[in-house]
One Martini backbone bead per residue (centre of mass of N, CA, C, O) as a GRO file, in nm:
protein
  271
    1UNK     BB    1   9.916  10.119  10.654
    2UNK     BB    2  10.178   9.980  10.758
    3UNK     BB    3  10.060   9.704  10.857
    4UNK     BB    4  10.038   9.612  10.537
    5UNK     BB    5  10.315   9.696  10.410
    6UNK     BB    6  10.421   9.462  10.635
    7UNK     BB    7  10.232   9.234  10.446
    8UNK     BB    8  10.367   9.237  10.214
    9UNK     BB    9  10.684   9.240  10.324
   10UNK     BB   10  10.625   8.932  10.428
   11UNK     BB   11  10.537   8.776  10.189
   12UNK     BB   12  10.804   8.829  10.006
   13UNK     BB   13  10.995   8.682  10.201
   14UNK     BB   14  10.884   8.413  10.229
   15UNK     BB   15  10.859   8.377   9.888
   16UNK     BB   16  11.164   8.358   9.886
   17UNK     BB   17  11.219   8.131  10.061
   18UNK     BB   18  11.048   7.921   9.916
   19UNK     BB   19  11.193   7.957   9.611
   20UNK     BB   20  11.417   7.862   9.716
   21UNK     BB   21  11.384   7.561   9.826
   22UNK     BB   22  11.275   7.470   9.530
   23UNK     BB   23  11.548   7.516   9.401
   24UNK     BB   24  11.671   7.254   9.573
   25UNK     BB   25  11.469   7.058   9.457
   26UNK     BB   26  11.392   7.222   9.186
   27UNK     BB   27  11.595   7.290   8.938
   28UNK     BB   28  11.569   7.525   8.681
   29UNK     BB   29  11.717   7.319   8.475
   30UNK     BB   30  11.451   7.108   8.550
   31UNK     BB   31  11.223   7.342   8.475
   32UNK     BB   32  11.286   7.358   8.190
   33UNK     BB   33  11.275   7.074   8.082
   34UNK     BB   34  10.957   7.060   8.155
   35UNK     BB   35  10.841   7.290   7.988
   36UNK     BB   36  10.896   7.192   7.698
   37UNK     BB   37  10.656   6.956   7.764
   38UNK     BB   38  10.411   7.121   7.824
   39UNK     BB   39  10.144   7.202   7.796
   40UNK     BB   40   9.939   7.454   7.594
   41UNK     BB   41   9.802   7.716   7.696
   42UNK     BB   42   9.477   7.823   7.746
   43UNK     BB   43   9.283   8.089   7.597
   44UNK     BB   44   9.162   8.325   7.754
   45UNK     BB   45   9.076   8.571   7.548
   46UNK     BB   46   8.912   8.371   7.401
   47UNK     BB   47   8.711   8.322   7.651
   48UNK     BB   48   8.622   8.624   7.672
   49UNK     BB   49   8.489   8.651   7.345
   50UNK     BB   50   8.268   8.408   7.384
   51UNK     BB   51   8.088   8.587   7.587
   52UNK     BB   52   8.062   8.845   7.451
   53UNK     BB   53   7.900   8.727   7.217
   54UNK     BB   54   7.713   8.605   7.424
   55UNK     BB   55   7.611   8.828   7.615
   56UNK     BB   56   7.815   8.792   7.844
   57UNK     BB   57   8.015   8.757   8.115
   58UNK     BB   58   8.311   8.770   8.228
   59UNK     BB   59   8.436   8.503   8.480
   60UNK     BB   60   8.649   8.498   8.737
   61UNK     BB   61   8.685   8.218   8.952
   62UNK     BB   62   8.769   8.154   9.220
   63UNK     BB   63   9.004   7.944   9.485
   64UNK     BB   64   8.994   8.025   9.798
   65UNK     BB   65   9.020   7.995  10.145
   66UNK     BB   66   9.197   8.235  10.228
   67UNK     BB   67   9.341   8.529  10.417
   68UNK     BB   68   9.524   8.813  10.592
   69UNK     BB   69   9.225   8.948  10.669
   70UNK     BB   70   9.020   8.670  10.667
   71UNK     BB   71   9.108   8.434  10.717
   72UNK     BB   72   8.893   8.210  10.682
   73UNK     BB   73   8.634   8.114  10.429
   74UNK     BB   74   8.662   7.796  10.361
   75UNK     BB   75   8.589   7.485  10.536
   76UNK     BB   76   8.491   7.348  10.262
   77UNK     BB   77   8.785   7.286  10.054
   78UNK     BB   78   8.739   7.167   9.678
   79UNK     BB   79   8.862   7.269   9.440
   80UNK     BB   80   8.781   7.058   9.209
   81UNK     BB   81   8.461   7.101   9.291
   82UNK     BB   82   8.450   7.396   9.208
   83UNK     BB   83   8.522   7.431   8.941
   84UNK     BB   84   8.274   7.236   8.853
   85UNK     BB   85   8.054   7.437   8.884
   86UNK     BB   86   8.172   7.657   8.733
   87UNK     BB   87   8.185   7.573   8.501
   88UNK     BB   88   7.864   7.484   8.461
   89UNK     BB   89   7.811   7.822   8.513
   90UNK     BB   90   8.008   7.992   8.314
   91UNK     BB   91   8.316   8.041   8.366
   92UNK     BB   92   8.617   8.130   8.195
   93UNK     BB   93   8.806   8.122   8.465
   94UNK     BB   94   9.030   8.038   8.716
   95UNK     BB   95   9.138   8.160   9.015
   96UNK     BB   96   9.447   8.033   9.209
   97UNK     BB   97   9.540   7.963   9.450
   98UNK     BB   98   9.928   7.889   9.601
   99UNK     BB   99   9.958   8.056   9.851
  100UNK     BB  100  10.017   7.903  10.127
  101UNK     BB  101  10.037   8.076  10.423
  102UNK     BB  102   9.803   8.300  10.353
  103UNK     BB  103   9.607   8.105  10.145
  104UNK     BB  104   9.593   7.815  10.153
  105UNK     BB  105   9.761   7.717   9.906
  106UNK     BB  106   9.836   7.529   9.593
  107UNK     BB  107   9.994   7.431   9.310
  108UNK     BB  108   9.842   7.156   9.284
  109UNK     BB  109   9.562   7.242   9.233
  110UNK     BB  110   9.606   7.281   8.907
  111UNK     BB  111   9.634   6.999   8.788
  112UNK     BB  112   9.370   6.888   8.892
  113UNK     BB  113   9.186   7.083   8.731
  114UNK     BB  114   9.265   7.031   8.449
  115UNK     BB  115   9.208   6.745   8.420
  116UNK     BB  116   8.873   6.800   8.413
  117UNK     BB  117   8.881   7.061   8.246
  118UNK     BB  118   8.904   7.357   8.030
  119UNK     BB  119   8.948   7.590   8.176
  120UNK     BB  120   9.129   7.832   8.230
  121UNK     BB  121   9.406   7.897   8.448
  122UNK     BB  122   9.501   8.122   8.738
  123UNK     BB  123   9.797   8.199   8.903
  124UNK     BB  124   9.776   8.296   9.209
  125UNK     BB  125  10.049   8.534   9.327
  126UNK     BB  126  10.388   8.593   9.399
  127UNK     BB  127  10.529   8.708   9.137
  128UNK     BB  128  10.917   8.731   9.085
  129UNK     BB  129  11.011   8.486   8.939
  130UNK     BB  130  11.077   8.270   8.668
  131UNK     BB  131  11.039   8.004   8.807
  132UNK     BB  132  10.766   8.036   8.842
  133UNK     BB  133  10.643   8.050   8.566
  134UNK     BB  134  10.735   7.818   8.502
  135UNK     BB  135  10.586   7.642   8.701
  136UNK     BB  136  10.319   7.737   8.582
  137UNK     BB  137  10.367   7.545   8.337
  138UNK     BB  138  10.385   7.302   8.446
  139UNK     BB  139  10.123   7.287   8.624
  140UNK     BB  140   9.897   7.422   8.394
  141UNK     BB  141   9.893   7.731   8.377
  142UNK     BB  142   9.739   8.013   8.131
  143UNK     BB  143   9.806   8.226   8.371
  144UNK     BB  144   9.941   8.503   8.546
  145UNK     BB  145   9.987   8.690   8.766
  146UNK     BB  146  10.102   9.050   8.858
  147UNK     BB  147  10.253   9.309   9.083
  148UNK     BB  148  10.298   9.587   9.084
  149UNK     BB  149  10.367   9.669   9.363
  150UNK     BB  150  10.600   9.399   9.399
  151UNK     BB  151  10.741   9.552   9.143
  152UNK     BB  152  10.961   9.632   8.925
  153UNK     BB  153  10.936   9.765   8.627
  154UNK     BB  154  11.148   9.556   8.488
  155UNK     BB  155  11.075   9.290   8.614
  156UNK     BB  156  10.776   9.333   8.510
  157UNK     BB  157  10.878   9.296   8.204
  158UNK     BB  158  11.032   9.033   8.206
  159UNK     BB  159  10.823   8.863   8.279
  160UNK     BB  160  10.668   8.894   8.112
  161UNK     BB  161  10.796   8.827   7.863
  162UNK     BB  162  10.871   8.541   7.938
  163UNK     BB  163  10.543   8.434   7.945
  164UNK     BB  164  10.536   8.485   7.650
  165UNK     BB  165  10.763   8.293   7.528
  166UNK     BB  166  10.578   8.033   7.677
  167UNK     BB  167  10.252   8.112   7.636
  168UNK     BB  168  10.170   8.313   7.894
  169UNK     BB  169   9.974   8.497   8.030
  170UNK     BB  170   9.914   8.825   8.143
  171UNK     BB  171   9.822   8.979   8.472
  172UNK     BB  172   9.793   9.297   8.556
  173UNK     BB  173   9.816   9.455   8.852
  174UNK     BB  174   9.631   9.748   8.993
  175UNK     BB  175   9.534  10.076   9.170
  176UNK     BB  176   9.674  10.319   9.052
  177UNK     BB  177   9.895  10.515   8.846
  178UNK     BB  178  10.147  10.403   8.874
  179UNK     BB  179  10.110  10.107   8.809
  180UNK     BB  180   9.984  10.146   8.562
  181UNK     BB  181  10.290  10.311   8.419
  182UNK     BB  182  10.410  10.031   8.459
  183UNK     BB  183  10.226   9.829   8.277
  184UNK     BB  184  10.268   9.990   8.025
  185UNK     BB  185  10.549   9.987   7.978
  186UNK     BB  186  10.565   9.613   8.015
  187UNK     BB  187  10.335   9.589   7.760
  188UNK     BB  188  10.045   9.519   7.888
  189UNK     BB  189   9.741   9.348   7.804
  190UNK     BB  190   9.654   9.286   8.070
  191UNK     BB  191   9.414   9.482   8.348
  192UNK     BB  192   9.419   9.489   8.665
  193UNK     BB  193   9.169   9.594   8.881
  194UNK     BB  194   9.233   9.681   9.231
  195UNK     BB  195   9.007   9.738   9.509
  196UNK     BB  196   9.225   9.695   9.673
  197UNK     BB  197   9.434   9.798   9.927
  198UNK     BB  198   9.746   9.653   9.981
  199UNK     BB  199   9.777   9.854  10.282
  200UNK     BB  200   9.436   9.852  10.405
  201UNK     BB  201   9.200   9.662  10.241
  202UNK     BB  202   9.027   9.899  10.106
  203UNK     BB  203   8.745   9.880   9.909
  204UNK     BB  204   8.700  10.054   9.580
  205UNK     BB  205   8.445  10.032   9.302
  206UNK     BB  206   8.554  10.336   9.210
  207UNK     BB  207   8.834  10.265   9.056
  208UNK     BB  208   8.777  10.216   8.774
  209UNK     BB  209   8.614  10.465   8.675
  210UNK     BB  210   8.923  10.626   8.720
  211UNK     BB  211   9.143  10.464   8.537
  212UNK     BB  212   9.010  10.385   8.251
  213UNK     BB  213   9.051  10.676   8.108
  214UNK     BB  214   9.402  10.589   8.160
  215UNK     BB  215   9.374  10.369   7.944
  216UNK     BB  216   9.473  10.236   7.688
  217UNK     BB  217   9.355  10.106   7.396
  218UNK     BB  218   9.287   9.748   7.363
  219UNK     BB  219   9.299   9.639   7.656
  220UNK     BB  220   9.232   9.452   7.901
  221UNK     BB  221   8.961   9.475   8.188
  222UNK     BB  222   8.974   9.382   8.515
  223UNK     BB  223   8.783   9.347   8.761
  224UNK     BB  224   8.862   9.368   9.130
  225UNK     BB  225   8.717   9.330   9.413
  226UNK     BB  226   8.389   9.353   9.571
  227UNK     BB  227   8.174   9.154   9.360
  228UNK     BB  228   7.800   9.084   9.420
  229UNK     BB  229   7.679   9.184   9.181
  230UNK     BB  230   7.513   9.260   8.867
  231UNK     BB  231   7.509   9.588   8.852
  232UNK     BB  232   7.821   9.577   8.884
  233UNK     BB  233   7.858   9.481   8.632
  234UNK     BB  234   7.725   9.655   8.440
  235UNK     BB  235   7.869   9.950   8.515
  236UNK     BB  236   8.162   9.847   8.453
  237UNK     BB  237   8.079   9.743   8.152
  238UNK     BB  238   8.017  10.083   8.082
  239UNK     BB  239   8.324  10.142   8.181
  240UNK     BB  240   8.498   9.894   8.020
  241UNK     BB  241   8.471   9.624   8.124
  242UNK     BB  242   8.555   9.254   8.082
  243UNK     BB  243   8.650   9.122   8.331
  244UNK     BB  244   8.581   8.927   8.649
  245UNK     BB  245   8.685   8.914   8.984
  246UNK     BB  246   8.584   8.661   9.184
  247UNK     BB  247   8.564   8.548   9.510
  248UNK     BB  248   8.450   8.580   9.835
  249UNK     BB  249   8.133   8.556   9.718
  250UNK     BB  250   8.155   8.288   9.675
  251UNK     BB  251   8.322   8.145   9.924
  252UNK     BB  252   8.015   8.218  10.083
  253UNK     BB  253   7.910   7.985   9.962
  254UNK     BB  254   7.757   7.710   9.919
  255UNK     BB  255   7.636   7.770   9.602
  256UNK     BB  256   7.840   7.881   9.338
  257UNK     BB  257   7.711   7.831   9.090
  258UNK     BB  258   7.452   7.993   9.172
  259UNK     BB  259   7.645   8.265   9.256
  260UNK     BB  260   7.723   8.270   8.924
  261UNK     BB  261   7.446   8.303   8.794
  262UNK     BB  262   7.337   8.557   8.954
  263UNK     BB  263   7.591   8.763   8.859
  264UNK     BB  264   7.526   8.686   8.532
  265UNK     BB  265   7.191   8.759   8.527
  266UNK     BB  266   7.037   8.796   8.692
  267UNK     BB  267   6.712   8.861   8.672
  268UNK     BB  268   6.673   8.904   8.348
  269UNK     BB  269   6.915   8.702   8.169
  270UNK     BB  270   7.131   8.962   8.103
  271UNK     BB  271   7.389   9.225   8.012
   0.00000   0.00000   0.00000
């Protein structure tokens, strides 16, 4: 246990080093003067009532390299084309990893892909400061993660906070009761529910069914972590759940789109 809770604070220290780095380069305020002009963000709610509507899955579809837990996932890996499939197999957002370190993310890949799609594109990293936030819209992204887990209860409300008056979504994820509490305060509108415990690295994902009737209504419920079939989204969407966050499932295929279209139809071709 203890030698994950020390691969999230060596990411969270990485993280620091990183961000001072950054704005060495880029100070915070010409990414303010920038973030003005930054186009208006595209909304995710508005992507997933769309899916609903059509009576199928709202998948947020990831775009990952590596990760900490399984080093290299994807050899041959073209983020622009791989956006390009999904879009095309009817995923709701794209969820991009940035986190250069531990999973071989850019944030670059996020303007590259914006430019030639449609779909909302979800920032993912270890957010902790404003300034990445602002870098989220400067760059293109128009929702970021946060990860109760990463936050004090105050910054997580704060950085929510500062995303809504730039006109960005945040996705809030939690695993447990106390981070559920802590995004429930920062007054998080979107909640995913991570199935991997990032202490353990160990999956659960009878984890949604478990937080999901502690969770006030009207919130958006995404399940993230672990999920590979229909079924399992089938019996998630019974028990709340909103939209899928599907990574390492998809980034294991030749061909994405395909194993996109398949965990959303199903054999039935229906939700």
């Amino acid at each position: 246990k203890n030698a994950m809770t020390d691969i999230l604070n060596k990411i969270l220290a990485t993280k620091a080093e990183e961000i001072a780095a950054q704005k060495a380069e880029i100070s915070l305020e010409n990414m303010k003067v920038q973030a003005r002009t930054a186009e208006p963000p595209r909304d995710f709610i508005a992507a997933i009532r769309a899916k609903h509507a059509a009576n199928q899955p709202a998948i947020i579809a990831e775009i990952k390299k590596a990760s900490p837990s399984k080093g290299i996932i994807r050899e041959d890996f073209e983020p622009l084309s791989l956006a390009v499939e999904y879009e095309n197999a009817g995923a709701s957002a794209f969820s991009v990893l940035t986190e250069p370190h531990y999973f071989r993310g850019d944030l670059e890949f996020i303007p590259q892909i914006r430019r030639y799609t449609r779909t909302p594109i979800l920032r993912k990293d270890f957010i902790v400061d404003r300034y990445q936030v602002l870098e989220a819209l400067v760059y293109g992204a128009d929702f970021i993660l946060l990860i109760a887990k990463a936050l004090e209860g105050k910054q997580l409300r704060e950085l929510l906070e500062f995303a809504r008056r730039l006109g960005l979504r945040a996705l809030c994820e939690i695993h447990d009761k106390d981070d559920l509490k802590k995004v429930v305060f920062a007054g998080a509108d979107i909640i995913g529910i991570n199935h991997r415990n990032l202490e353990t690295f160990e999956v659960d994902t009878s984890l949604s069914e478990r937080l999901i009737p502690l969770i006030p209504n009207g919130k958006i419920i995404v399940a993230e972590s672990g999920l590979h079939s229909h079924e399992q989204l089938l019996s998630l969407h019974e028990a709340g759940v909103d939209a899928f966050l599907i990574g390492e499932h998809f980034m294991r295929q030749n061909d994405v789109g395909a194993a996109l279209r398949e965990i959303k139809l199903g054999a039935g071709g229906e939700i």
